[in-house]
Short mmCIF file of C-alpha atoms in Angstrom, two decimals:
data_model
loop_
_atom_site.label_atom_id
_atom_site.label_comp_id
_atom_site.label_asym_id
_atom_site.label_seq_id
_atom_site.Cartn_x
_atom_site.Cartn_y
_atom_site.Cartn_z
CA MET A 1 195.66 -23.64 -9.59
CA LEU A 2 197.97 -21.39 -7.58
CA LEU A 3 196.22 -18.14 -8.46
CA GLU A 4 192.75 -18.62 -7.06
CA PRO A 5 192.03 -18.66 -3.30
CA MET A 6 189.86 -21.76 -3.12
CA PHE A 7 187.47 -21.15 -0.26
CA PRO A 8 184.53 -23.53 -0.73
CA PRO A 9 181.45 -21.71 -2.15
CA GLN A 10 179.44 -22.57 0.97
CA GLU A 11 181.74 -20.37 3.06
CA PHE A 12 180.46 -17.38 1.12
CA CYS A 13 176.96 -18.48 0.18
CA ARG A 14 175.95 -18.51 3.84
CA GLN A 15 176.23 -14.72 3.75
CA LEU A 16 173.83 -14.33 0.83
CA GLY A 17 170.52 -15.40 2.39
CA LEU A 18 169.63 -17.38 -0.72
CA ARG A 19 166.05 -18.65 -1.09
CA PRO A 20 164.45 -20.93 -3.72
CA GLY A 21 163.34 -19.09 -6.82
CA GLN A 22 165.65 -16.11 -6.44
CA ARG A 23 167.68 -14.87 -9.41
CA VAL A 24 171.46 -14.64 -9.10
CA LEU A 25 173.94 -13.03 -11.48
CA ASP A 26 177.39 -14.69 -11.32
CA VAL A 27 179.92 -12.25 -12.80
CA GLY A 28 183.02 -14.03 -14.07
CA CYS A 29 181.42 -17.43 -13.54
CA GLY A 30 184.31 -19.43 -15.06
CA SER A 31 183.35 -23.06 -15.59
CA GLY A 32 180.31 -22.63 -13.32
CA GLY A 33 181.39 -24.11 -10.00
CA SER A 34 179.62 -21.58 -7.78
CA ALA A 35 176.59 -21.43 -10.09
CA PHE A 36 176.10 -25.20 -9.94
CA PHE A 37 176.52 -25.18 -6.16
CA MET A 38 174.00 -22.38 -5.58
CA SER A 39 171.38 -23.77 -7.93
CA ARG A 40 171.64 -27.28 -6.47
CA LEU A 41 171.76 -26.44 -2.78
CA TYR A 42 169.49 -23.38 -2.67
CA GLY A 43 167.17 -23.82 -5.66
CA VAL A 44 168.04 -20.42 -7.13
CA HIS A 45 168.20 -19.45 -10.79
CA VAL A 46 171.73 -18.44 -11.81
CA HIS A 47 172.79 -16.49 -14.87
CA GLY A 48 176.54 -16.91 -15.29
CA VAL A 49 178.51 -14.56 -17.51
CA ASP A 50 182.19 -14.80 -18.44
CA ILE A 51 184.40 -13.30 -21.12
CA SER A 52 186.17 -16.63 -21.76
CA SER A 53 184.59 -18.85 -24.38
CA ASN A 54 186.55 -21.84 -23.06
CA MET A 55 185.12 -21.41 -19.56
CA ILE A 56 181.57 -20.99 -20.85
CA ASP A 57 181.94 -24.07 -23.07
CA LEU A 58 183.01 -26.09 -20.02
CA ALA A 59 180.07 -24.78 -17.98
CA VAL A 60 177.57 -25.66 -20.71
CA GLN A 61 179.07 -29.16 -21.07
CA ARG A 62 178.71 -29.71 -17.33
CA GLN A 63 175.16 -28.38 -17.45
CA THR A 64 174.09 -31.04 -19.98
CA HIS A 65 174.77 -33.78 -17.40
CA LEU A 66 172.42 -32.34 -14.77
CA ARG A 67 168.88 -33.36 -14.03
CA ARG A 68 166.33 -31.36 -15.98
CA ALA A 69 165.04 -29.35 -13.00
CA GLN A 70 168.48 -28.03 -12.10
CA ARG A 71 169.52 -27.63 -15.71
CA LYS A 72 166.60 -25.23 -16.26
CA ARG A 73 167.76 -23.04 -13.37
CA LEU A 74 171.12 -22.33 -15.04
CA GLN A 75 172.04 -20.11 -17.95
CA PHE A 76 175.54 -19.30 -19.17
CA GLU A 77 176.59 -16.47 -21.46
CA MET A 78 179.91 -15.47 -23.00
CA ARG A 79 180.08 -11.70 -22.78
CA ASP A 80 182.10 -8.78 -21.50
CA ILE A 81 180.09 -7.72 -18.45
CA LEU A 82 180.54 -4.03 -19.37
CA ASP A 83 178.71 -4.70 -22.66
CA ALA A 84 175.78 -6.42 -20.94
CA ASP A 85 172.44 -4.89 -19.97
CA TYR A 86 170.02 -7.04 -18.00
CA GLY A 87 167.50 -4.38 -17.12
CA ASP A 88 166.75 -2.59 -13.89
CA CYS A 89 166.03 -4.68 -10.77
CA SER A 90 166.65 -8.01 -12.54
CA PHE A 91 168.48 -9.93 -9.78
CA ASP A 92 168.10 -10.65 -6.08
CA VAL A 93 171.81 -11.37 -5.64
CA ILE A 94 174.92 -10.44 -7.64
CA TYR A 95 177.99 -12.57 -6.97
CA SER A 96 181.55 -12.36 -8.25
CA ARG A 97 184.67 -14.29 -7.27
CA ASN A 98 188.05 -12.79 -8.18
CA SER A 99 187.04 -11.41 -11.58
CA VAL A 100 186.78 -7.63 -11.30
CA LEU A 101 190.58 -7.31 -10.97
CA HIS A 102 190.85 -7.27 -14.77
CA ILE A 103 188.34 -4.39 -15.16
CA THR A 104 189.84 -0.91 -15.16
CA ASN A 105 186.55 1.01 -15.16
CA LYS A 106 185.17 -0.34 -11.90
CA GLU A 107 182.93 2.71 -11.49
CA GLU A 108 180.98 1.82 -14.62
CA LEU A 109 180.71 -1.81 -13.56
CA PHE A 110 179.36 -1.19 -10.06
CA ALA A 111 176.93 1.44 -11.31
CA LYS A 112 175.51 -1.24 -13.61
CA LEU A 113 175.42 -3.85 -10.86
CA TYR A 114 173.54 -1.44 -8.60
CA ARG A 115 170.96 -0.79 -11.31
CA TRP A 116 170.51 -4.51 -12.06
CA LEU A 117 170.01 -5.43 -8.39
CA LYS A 118 166.57 -5.38 -6.82
CA PRO A 119 165.89 -3.12 -3.82
CA SER A 120 167.24 -4.77 -0.64
CA GLY A 121 169.28 -7.10 -2.86
CA THR A 122 172.75 -8.35 -1.98
CA LEU A 123 176.07 -7.81 -3.74
CA PHE A 124 178.89 -10.19 -2.83
CA VAL A 125 182.37 -9.78 -4.34
CA THR A 126 185.79 -11.20 -3.53
CA ASP A 127 188.79 -9.78 -5.31
CA TYR A 128 192.51 -9.14 -5.28
CA CYS A 129 193.58 -5.72 -4.02
CA LEU A 130 196.72 -3.72 -3.47
CA GLY A 131 198.05 -3.89 0.05
CA PRO A 132 199.19 -0.80 1.99
CA ALA A 133 202.90 -1.27 1.23
CA PRO A 134 204.59 0.32 -1.82
CA THR A 135 204.49 -1.77 -4.99
CA SER A 136 207.84 -3.27 -6.01
CA ARG A 137 208.99 -3.37 -9.62
CA PRO A 138 208.62 -7.20 -9.90
CA PHE A 139 205.03 -7.00 -8.63
CA ALA A 140 204.22 -4.07 -10.93
CA ASP A 141 205.63 -6.02 -13.89
CA TYR A 142 203.56 -9.07 -12.92
CA MET A 143 200.37 -7.00 -12.73
CA ALA A 144 201.05 -5.46 -16.14
CA LYS A 145 201.78 -8.83 -17.72
CA SER A 146 198.61 -10.30 -16.20
CA SER A 147 196.40 -7.31 -17.14
CA MET A 148 195.49 -6.76 -13.51
CA SER A 149 193.94 -3.42 -12.52
CA LEU A 150 194.29 -3.46 -8.73
CA VAL A 151 193.34 -0.82 -6.17
CA THR A 152 193.51 -0.81 -2.38
CA VAL A 153 190.70 -2.29 -0.28
CA ARG A 154 189.75 1.23 0.80
CA ASP A 155 189.60 2.59 -2.75
CA TYR A 156 187.70 -0.47 -3.94
CA GLY A 157 185.16 0.08 -1.16
CA ARG A 158 184.80 3.72 -2.13
CA VAL A 159 183.91 2.73 -5.69
CA VAL A 160 181.21 0.35 -4.40
CA THR A 161 179.71 2.88 -1.98
CA ARG A 162 179.72 5.65 -4.59
CA ALA A 163 177.58 3.37 -6.76
CA GLY A 164 174.96 3.49 -3.99
CA PHE A 165 175.57 0.35 -1.92
CA SER A 166 175.82 0.17 1.84
CA LEU A 167 178.98 -1.87 2.35
CA ILE A 168 180.95 -4.13 4.65
CA ALA A 169 184.53 -4.69 3.42
CA ARG A 170 186.94 -7.27 4.90
CA ASP A 171 190.64 -7.64 4.24
CA LEU A 172 191.28 -11.40 3.92
CA GLY A 173 195.06 -11.17 3.68
CA ASN A 174 195.72 -13.70 6.45
CA GLU A 175 193.43 -16.26 4.84
CA PHE A 176 195.03 -15.52 1.47
CA ASP A 177 198.49 -16.27 2.89
CA ARG A 178 197.34 -19.54 4.45
CA ILE A 179 195.54 -20.76 1.32
CA GLN A 180 198.40 -19.90 -1.03
CA GLN A 181 200.94 -21.65 1.22
CA ASN A 182 198.74 -24.76 1.50
CA GLU A 183 198.31 -24.90 -2.27
CA LEU A 184 202.04 -24.54 -2.87
CA ASP A 185 202.79 -27.26 -0.31
CA ALA A 186 200.31 -29.56 -2.05
CA PHE A 187 201.61 -28.75 -5.53
CA ILE A 188 205.35 -29.34 -4.97
CA PRO A 189 205.04 -33.14 -4.39
CA THR A 190 203.33 -33.46 -7.81
CA GLN A 191 206.54 -32.37 -9.58
CA GLU A 192 207.32 -35.67 -11.33
CA ALA A 193 203.78 -36.32 -12.57
CA PHE A 194 203.28 -32.69 -13.59
CA ALA A 195 206.58 -32.54 -15.49
CA GLN A 196 205.72 -35.73 -17.38
CA GLU A 197 202.35 -34.35 -18.48
CA TYR A 198 203.50 -30.79 -19.14
CA SER A 199 207.16 -29.87 -18.59
CA GLN A 200 209.72 -29.27 -15.86
CA GLU A 201 210.04 -25.68 -17.05
CA GLU A 202 206.32 -25.07 -16.60
CA PHE A 203 206.41 -26.64 -13.13
CA GLU A 204 209.29 -24.40 -12.09
CA GLY A 205 207.50 -21.37 -13.51
CA MET A 206 204.37 -22.06 -11.48
CA VAL A 207 206.39 -22.55 -8.30
CA THR A 208 208.21 -19.26 -8.94
CA VAL A 209 204.94 -17.36 -9.43
CA ALA A 210 203.45 -18.90 -6.28
CA THR A 211 206.56 -18.14 -4.23
CA ASN A 212 206.64 -14.56 -5.49
CA LYS A 213 202.98 -14.17 -4.67
CA LEU A 214 203.55 -15.29 -1.09
CA THR A 215 206.33 -12.71 -0.83
CA TRP A 216 204.02 -9.96 -2.07
CA ILE A 217 201.29 -11.03 0.36
CA ARG A 218 203.67 -11.18 3.32
CA THR A 219 205.22 -7.80 2.49
CA ARG A 220 201.67 -6.37 2.29
CA GLN A 221 201.88 -5.42 -1.37
CA LEU A 222 199.04 -7.79 -2.31
CA THR A 223 195.91 -8.79 -0.44
CA TRP A 224 192.50 -10.33 -0.96
CA ALA A 225 189.19 -8.88 0.24
CA SER A 226 185.44 -9.43 0.39
CA PHE A 227 182.79 -6.79 -0.20
CA VAL A 228 179.19 -7.31 0.90
CA GLY A 229 176.85 -4.61 -0.34
CA ARG A 230 173.15 -3.93 0.05
CA LYS A 231 170.97 -1.91 -2.27
CA LEU A 232 168.97 0.38 -0.05
#
C-alpha cells in the first residue's frame, strides 16, 4: 500500500480522450482497477495484461460480478508483455501505471507498443524514475532487491521518442512526495490492528521502507513521472 502513488484513475483518464468502442491495452493491469473504471465510465474495451497470476485471478473474479455488457468489454491475460504480440494497429490507447520499472529492455517494449498502437493513438505511462541526484548505497540495494530497472526521466523519454512517439514528459516528484507522506500518515495509526492481523515486525518493516522512500524522494534520488505519447 505504501509503494503505489494512488492518484485516482480519472485524474489520468481525462488526458486520454477515451470514446465508446475504443480498444485499450492496460499493461501491468494488476487486479484491474483502471480497466474496470475505463470500461464502466467510457464504454471502452480493455485488454489487461499482467505477469502476476494472482493479480489476474483477482481481476477475473471481480469481472464475474459485473453486468453482462461491461463484462464483455473486459479481457484479462496473464503474460509477460515482452512475449505478447497483438498485431499492428490493434489499440486506440495503451495505458500503463507503474509497471515498466521492472523491465530492463524498455527499447523492445516501446517499439512493440508503437507497433500495436493505431495511427494518432495515445500512449499514457506513469512510472518510477531515477532522480538527478547520485544514487546512495541503501537505495541501490533496495532497487536490486526489488528487481527495479530505473532510468532518469530524460533517458526514459528518449527511449519513448526513439520508438517513434511524439512525447510530453512530466516529473511528478512533488506529487509523489505528498502522496507518500499522506499514505504513511494514514498507515501509522493502524499499527495495533495491522500487528494483530499480520505482525509488529511486518508493520515496522513497512514503515521503514516508506520512510526510506520519502528520504530518497526528498534527496532527489527517486522520482515519479508521466509520459504522454502520440503515434504520428
